[in-house]
Amino acid sequence: MRKKLVVGNWKMNGSRAQNEGLLSGLLEEDVGGRIDVAVCPPFPYLEQVGRALAGARISLGAQNVSAFDAGAYTGEVSPSMLADLGCDWVIVGHSERRSLFGETDEVVAAKLRAALAAGLKPILCVGETLAQRECGEAEVVVGAQVASVVEALGVAAAAELVVAYEPVWAIGTGRVASPDQAQAMHRFIRGRLEAAGVAAAGVRILYGGSVSAESAPTLFAQPDIDGGLVGGASLVAAAFSEICRAAALVAA
Ligand code: PGA
């Protein structure tokens, strides 16, 4: 049985004062326990957030990581630095990184490899654009993203990943995938992993893209949806807590 996981991706939002308010709301709700919960603040706030979460049942993650471990890479943050700051998780290959910052499948694979080597748990993001879905290419695109990672990392390392299916058309748009659409793609991803020889039954596959307190219960009830990667709603303590409770309820 896969433990449900809910991850908050704060993206480039927050300030020390705002983070404090959000964190005190989350800690009051005490959402972890039966499920795994993590939040991913921007790099400069990792230490602040990590300190606030000490002893809590919410773990810390980052939104990006360098593929290199140390040296002359101005502006980069290495996997070992994230581990040093107390991160357990790191999001890799988010569609915003792919589309705005030119991350290719090769870069994504290199980052995953480096993150695993540092003992981090990477969350690999995959997903198709609206145009690709409308052309009937969603499975081809997502299948290729998954296959390139398995090929680069090998089946044992691929089994260590969490995968987040995030249809690009659903991210930040309020247009959430239907539970059937999401379940079908999650089933497809698990099948692809299986076919490549990865022990896919144990791989958690999260859904991301306009997850809200309203949409979470039916999404999380799908057999291949093991939790969520939550953007906008993770910035509101009450909404994020409600989403975590929805996951816990399904897990009960
Ligand atoms: P959203 O973002 O929940 O705001 O759609 C999800 C994500 O990009 O991870």
Tab-separated table of C-alpha atoms and ligand atoms in Angstrom:
chain	number	residue	atom	x	y	z
A	1	MET	CA	0.000	0.000	0.000
A	2	ARG	CA	1.485	3.320	-1.050
A	3	LYS	CA	1.402	6.041	1.612
A	4	LYS	CA	-0.308	9.177	0.368
A	5	LEU	CA	1.922	12.230	-0.091
A	6	VAL	CA	0.902	15.884	-0.358
A	7	VAL	CA	3.574	18.408	-1.341
A	8	GLY	CA	3.178	22.182	-1.322
A	9	ASN	CA	5.096	23.965	-4.076
A	10	TRP	CA	5.268	27.586	-2.955
A	11	LYS	CA	6.958	28.620	-6.219
A	12	MET	CA	8.506	32.118	-6.095
A	13	ASN	CA	6.234	33.393	-3.350
A	14	GLY	CA	6.614	34.422	0.249
A	15	SER	CA	8.612	36.609	2.588
A	16	ARG	CA	9.890	35.879	6.055
A	17	ALA	CA	6.788	37.447	7.569
A	18	GLN	CA	4.370	35.701	5.196
A	19	ASN	CA	6.075	32.356	5.730
A	20	GLU	CA	5.701	32.711	9.463
A	21	GLY	CA	1.971	33.224	9.138
A	22	LEU	CA	1.549	30.305	6.753
A	23	LEU	CA	3.662	27.974	8.873
A	24	SER	CA	1.891	28.782	12.112
A	25	GLY	CA	-1.416	28.010	10.367
A	26	LEU	CA	-0.076	24.676	9.092
A	27	LEU	CA	1.426	23.679	12.429
A	28	GLU	CA	-1.812	24.471	14.212
A	29	GLU	CA	-3.659	22.108	11.874
A	30	ASP	CA	-1.052	19.346	12.424
A	31	VAL	CA	-1.770	17.737	9.070
A	32	GLY	CA	0.967	15.079	8.857
A	33	GLY	CA	0.930	11.622	10.394
A	34	ARG	CA	-1.183	9.143	8.476
A	35	ILE	CA	0.106	10.637	5.250
A	36	ASP	CA	3.415	12.256	4.263
A	37	VAL	CA	3.356	16.033	3.914
A	38	ALA	CA	6.096	18.342	2.649
A	39	VAL	CA	6.453	21.997	1.738
A	40	CYS	CA	8.902	23.428	-0.792
A	41	PRO	CA	9.705	27.097	-0.173
A	42	PRO	CA	12.130	29.171	-2.276
A	43	PHE	CA	15.843	28.563	-1.518
A	44	PRO	CA	16.414	31.626	0.693
A	45	TYR	CA	13.692	30.508	3.096
A	46	LEU	CA	14.663	26.849	3.462
A	47	GLU	CA	16.490	27.470	6.702
A	48	GLN	CA	13.666	29.544	8.201
A	49	VAL	CA	11.033	26.988	7.208
A	50	GLY	CA	13.181	24.032	8.280
A	51	ARG	CA	13.630	25.554	11.705
A	52	ALA	CA	9.900	26.191	12.074
A	53	LEU	CA	9.121	22.597	11.083
A	54	ALA	CA	11.557	21.017	13.556
A	55	GLY	CA	9.664	18.296	15.404
A	56	ALA	CA	6.577	18.718	13.206
A	57	ARG	CA	5.146	16.057	10.915
A	58	ILE	CA	5.785	18.125	7.793
A	59	SER	CA	9.050	17.712	5.943
A	60	LEU	CA	11.080	20.145	3.886
A	61	GLY	CA	11.769	20.177	0.166
A	62	ALA	CA	13.241	22.450	-2.499
A	63	GLN	CA	11.838	23.407	-5.891
A	64	ASN	CA	14.965	22.887	-7.947
A	65	VAL	CA	18.547	21.707	-7.624
A	66	SER	CA	21.784	21.809	-9.560
A	67	ALA	CA	23.070	18.733	-11.353
A	68	PHE	CA	26.561	19.640	-10.069
A	69	ASP	CA	27.781	19.074	-6.568
A	70	ALA	CA	30.214	21.940	-5.943
A	71	GLY	CA	32.458	24.432	-7.664
A	72	ALA	CA	32.300	27.217	-10.219
A	73	TYR	CA	28.564	27.189	-10.994
A	74	THR	CA	27.482	30.713	-10.126
A	75	GLY	CA	23.931	30.961	-8.892
A	76	GLU	CA	23.403	27.217	-8.491
A	77	VAL	CA	22.441	25.271	-5.361
A	78	SER	CA	23.815	21.755	-4.973
A	79	PRO	CA	22.005	18.644	-3.748
A	80	SER	CA	24.381	18.317	-0.797
A	81	MET	CA	23.574	21.900	0.251
A	82	LEU	CA	19.880	21.024	0.262
A	83	ALA	CA	20.569	17.921	2.323
A	84	ASP	CA	22.701	20.010	4.658
A	85	LEU	CA	19.761	22.389	5.175
A	86	GLY	CA	17.502	19.493	6.155
A	87	CYS	CA	15.662	18.951	2.886
A	88	ASP	CA	14.231	15.497	2.311
A	89	TRP	CA	12.589	16.279	-1.027
A	90	VAL	CA	13.322	18.146	-4.222
A	91	ILE	CA	11.052	18.905	-7.165
A	92	VAL	CA	12.822	18.248	-10.485
A	93	GLY	CA	11.701	19.085	-14.002
A	94	HIS	CA	8.673	21.200	-13.134
A	95	SER	CA	7.027	22.389	-16.352
A	96	GLU	CA	7.943	25.979	-15.470
A	97	ARG	CA	11.604	24.918	-15.316
A	98	ARG	CA	11.255	23.077	-18.616
A	99	SER	CA	9.425	25.835	-20.502
A	100	LEU	CA	10.883	29.031	-18.962
A	101	PHE	CA	14.418	27.887	-18.131
A	102	GLY	CA	15.120	25.435	-20.924
A	103	GLU	CA	15.453	22.248	-18.899
A	104	THR	CA	15.631	19.290	-21.252
A	105	ASP	CA	15.025	15.631	-20.438
A	106	GLU	CA	18.827	15.245	-20.246
A	107	VAL	CA	19.168	18.042	-17.681
A	108	VAL	CA	16.253	16.636	-15.701
A	109	ALA	CA	17.879	13.196	-15.624
A	110	ALA	CA	21.219	14.658	-14.496
A	111	LYS	CA	19.495	16.561	-11.683
A	112	LEU	CA	17.616	13.451	-10.582
A	113	ARG	CA	20.824	11.437	-10.509
A	114	ALA	CA	22.625	14.104	-8.470
A	115	ALA	CA	19.712	14.471	-6.046
A	116	LEU	CA	19.517	10.711	-5.434
A	117	ALA	CA	23.283	10.547	-4.881
A	118	ALA	CA	22.931	13.161	-2.127
A	119	GLY	CA	20.183	11.159	-0.419
A	120	LEU	CA	17.328	13.443	-1.475
A	121	LYS	CA	13.967	12.114	-2.619
A	122	PRO	CA	13.270	13.654	-6.022
A	123	ILE	CA	9.800	14.407	-7.328
A	124	LEU	CA	9.943	14.126	-11.120
A	125	CYS	CA	7.347	16.298	-12.876
A	126	VAL	CA	5.902	15.265	-16.220
A	127	GLY	CA	2.945	16.520	-18.212
A	128	GLU	CA	1.637	17.567	-21.600
A	129	THR	CA	0.558	20.971	-22.911
A	130	LEU	CA	-2.994	21.720	-24.011
A	131	ALA	CA	-1.987	21.636	-27.681
A	132	GLN	CA	-0.391	18.223	-27.207
A	133	ARG	CA	-3.521	16.899	-25.454
A	134	GLU	CA	-5.788	18.296	-28.139
A	135	CYS	CA	-3.702	16.581	-30.820
A	136	GLY	CA	-4.102	13.298	-28.961
A	137	GLU	CA	-0.411	13.252	-28.051
A	138	ALA	CA	-0.648	13.400	-24.260
A	139	GLU	CA	0.437	9.798	-23.709
A	140	VAL	CA	3.221	10.021	-26.276
A	141	VAL	CA	4.663	13.122	-24.592
A	142	VAL	CA	4.362	11.885	-21.019
A	143	GLY	CA	5.515	8.400	-21.981
A	144	ALA	CA	8.648	9.859	-23.575
A	145	GLN	CA	9.389	12.004	-20.495
A	146	VAL	CA	9.115	8.933	-18.261
A	147	ALA	CA	11.079	6.670	-20.615
A	148	SER	CA	13.990	9.090	-20.925
A	149	VAL	CA	14.405	9.161	-17.158
A	150	VAL	CA	14.249	5.379	-16.783
A	151	GLU	CA	16.771	4.985	-19.560
A	152	ALA	CA	19.156	7.505	-18.019
A	153	LEU	CA	18.861	6.370	-14.398
A	154	GLY	CA	18.208	2.652	-14.682
A	155	VAL	CA	15.297	0.762	-13.175
A	156	ALA	CA	16.542	0.612	-9.574
A	157	ALA	CA	17.051	4.372	-9.292
A	158	ALA	CA	13.800	5.079	-11.150
A	159	ALA	CA	11.926	3.083	-8.516
A	160	GLU	CA	13.171	5.592	-5.899
A	161	LEU	CA	11.415	8.513	-7.568
A	162	VAL	CA	8.075	10.077	-6.859
A	163	VAL	CA	6.427	11.072	-10.138
A	164	ALA	CA	4.107	14.079	-10.360
A	165	TYR	CA	1.750	14.157	-13.326
A	166	GLU	CA	1.064	17.823	-13.940
A	167	PRO	CA	-0.812	18.606	-17.153
A	168	VAL	CA	0.551	22.019	-18.148
A	169	TRP	CA	-2.959	23.246	-19.028
A	170	ALA	CA	-4.091	22.610	-15.462
A	171	ILE	CA	-1.262	24.415	-13.664
A	172	GLY	CA	-2.370	27.677	-12.109
A	173	THR	CA	-5.379	27.855	-14.421
A	174	GLY	CA	-8.154	26.650	-12.145
A	175	ARG	CA	-8.851	24.051	-14.842
A	176	VAL	CA	-8.230	20.840	-12.938
A	177	ALA	CA	-8.042	17.529	-14.801
A	178	SER	CA	-11.096	15.384	-14.186
A	179	PRO	CA	-10.524	12.437	-11.851
A	180	ASP	CA	-10.995	10.108	-14.832
A	181	GLN	CA	-8.490	11.994	-16.995
A	182	ALA	CA	-5.941	12.044	-14.190
A	183	GLN	CA	-6.487	8.394	-13.223
A	184	ALA	CA	-6.106	7.309	-16.848
A	185	MET	CA	-2.751	9.087	-17.168
A	186	HIS	CA	-1.543	7.833	-13.793
A	187	ARG	CA	-2.435	4.285	-14.825
A	188	PHE	CA	-0.594	4.846	-18.088
A	189	ILE	CA	2.524	6.142	-16.286
A	190	ARG	CA	2.530	3.190	-13.898
A	191	GLY	CA	2.142	0.840	-16.862
A	192	ARG	CA	5.037	2.508	-18.660
A	193	LEU	CA	7.270	2.149	-15.609
A	194	GLU	CA	6.244	-1.480	-15.215
A	195	ALA	CA	6.893	-2.252	-18.861
A	196	ALA	CA	10.383	-0.754	-18.514
A	197	GLY	CA	11.110	-3.108	-15.610
A	198	VAL	CA	10.662	-0.608	-12.747
A	199	ALA	CA	8.974	-1.887	-9.571
A	200	ALA	CA	6.089	0.470	-10.293
A	201	ALA	CA	3.619	-0.802	-7.699
A	202	GLY	CA	5.650	1.014	-5.045
A	203	VAL	CA	6.142	4.284	-6.950
A	204	ARG	CA	3.982	7.138	-5.745
A	205	ILE	CA	2.400	9.152	-8.555
A	206	LEU	CA	1.053	12.553	-7.498
A	207	TYR	CA	-1.406	14.673	-9.431
A	208	GLY	CA	-0.685	18.399	-9.778
A	209	GLY	CA	-2.574	21.217	-11.480
A	210	SER	CA	-5.155	23.391	-9.730
A	211	VAL	CA	-5.677	20.938	-6.864
A	212	SER	CA	-8.071	22.539	-4.386
A	213	ALA	CA	-9.904	21.533	-1.239
A	214	GLU	CA	-12.920	20.877	-3.464
A	215	SER	CA	-11.216	18.752	-6.119
A	216	ALA	CA	-8.833	16.829	-3.818
A	217	PRO	CA	-11.213	14.199	-2.364
A	218	THR	CA	-12.298	12.680	-5.698
A	219	LEU	CA	-8.812	12.934	-7.202
A	220	PHE	CA	-7.210	11.198	-4.221
A	221	ALA	CA	-9.841	8.462	-4.259
A	222	GLN	CA	-8.551	7.216	-7.643
A	223	PRO	CA	-6.561	3.988	-7.345
A	224	ASP	CA	-3.406	5.299	-9.035
A	225	ILE	CA	-3.397	8.819	-7.565
A	226	ASP	CA	-1.159	8.737	-4.516
A	227	GLY	CA	-1.455	12.357	-3.462
A	228	GLY	CA	-0.904	15.817	-4.851
A	229	LEU	CA	1.636	18.452	-5.799
A	230	VAL	CA	-0.131	21.657	-4.840
A	231	GLY	CA	0.807	25.165	-5.989
A	232	GLY	CA	-1.579	28.050	-5.352
A	233	ALA	CA	-3.608	26.326	-2.644
A	234	SER	CA	-0.438	25.515	-0.680
A	235	LEU	CA	-0.052	29.236	0.082
A	236	VAL	CA	-3.246	29.234	2.129
A	237	ALA	CA	-2.943	27.259	5.373
A	238	ALA	CA	-6.636	26.362	5.564
A	239	ALA	CA	-6.799	25.163	1.946
A	240	PHE	CA	-3.577	23.147	2.118
A	241	SER	CA	-4.645	21.560	5.401
A	242	GLU	CA	-7.998	20.627	3.910
A	243	ILE	CA	-6.226	18.978	0.968
A	244	CYS	CA	-4.016	17.030	3.383
A	245	ARG	CA	-7.086	15.947	5.329
A	246	ALA	CA	-8.685	14.727	2.099
A	247	ALA	CA	-5.630	12.541	1.484
A	248	ALA	CA	-5.666	11.260	5.065
A	249	LEU	CA	-9.333	10.384	4.790
A	250	VAL	CA	-8.736	8.230	1.718
A	251	ALA	CA	-5.766	6.632	3.462
A	252	ALA	CA	-7.825	5.774	6.559
B	1	PGA	P1	-1.202	24.917	-9.056
B	1	PGA	O1	0.334	24.522	-9.295
B	1	PGA	O2	-1.711	24.030	-7.937
B	1	PGA	O3	-1.176	26.355	-8.671
B	1	PGA	O4	-1.930	24.656	-10.324
B	1	PGA	C1	0.775	23.186	-9.236
B	1	PGA	C2	2.226	23.116	-9.581
B	1	PGA	O5	2.667	23.821	-10.499
B	1	PGA	O6	2.983	22.339	-8.973
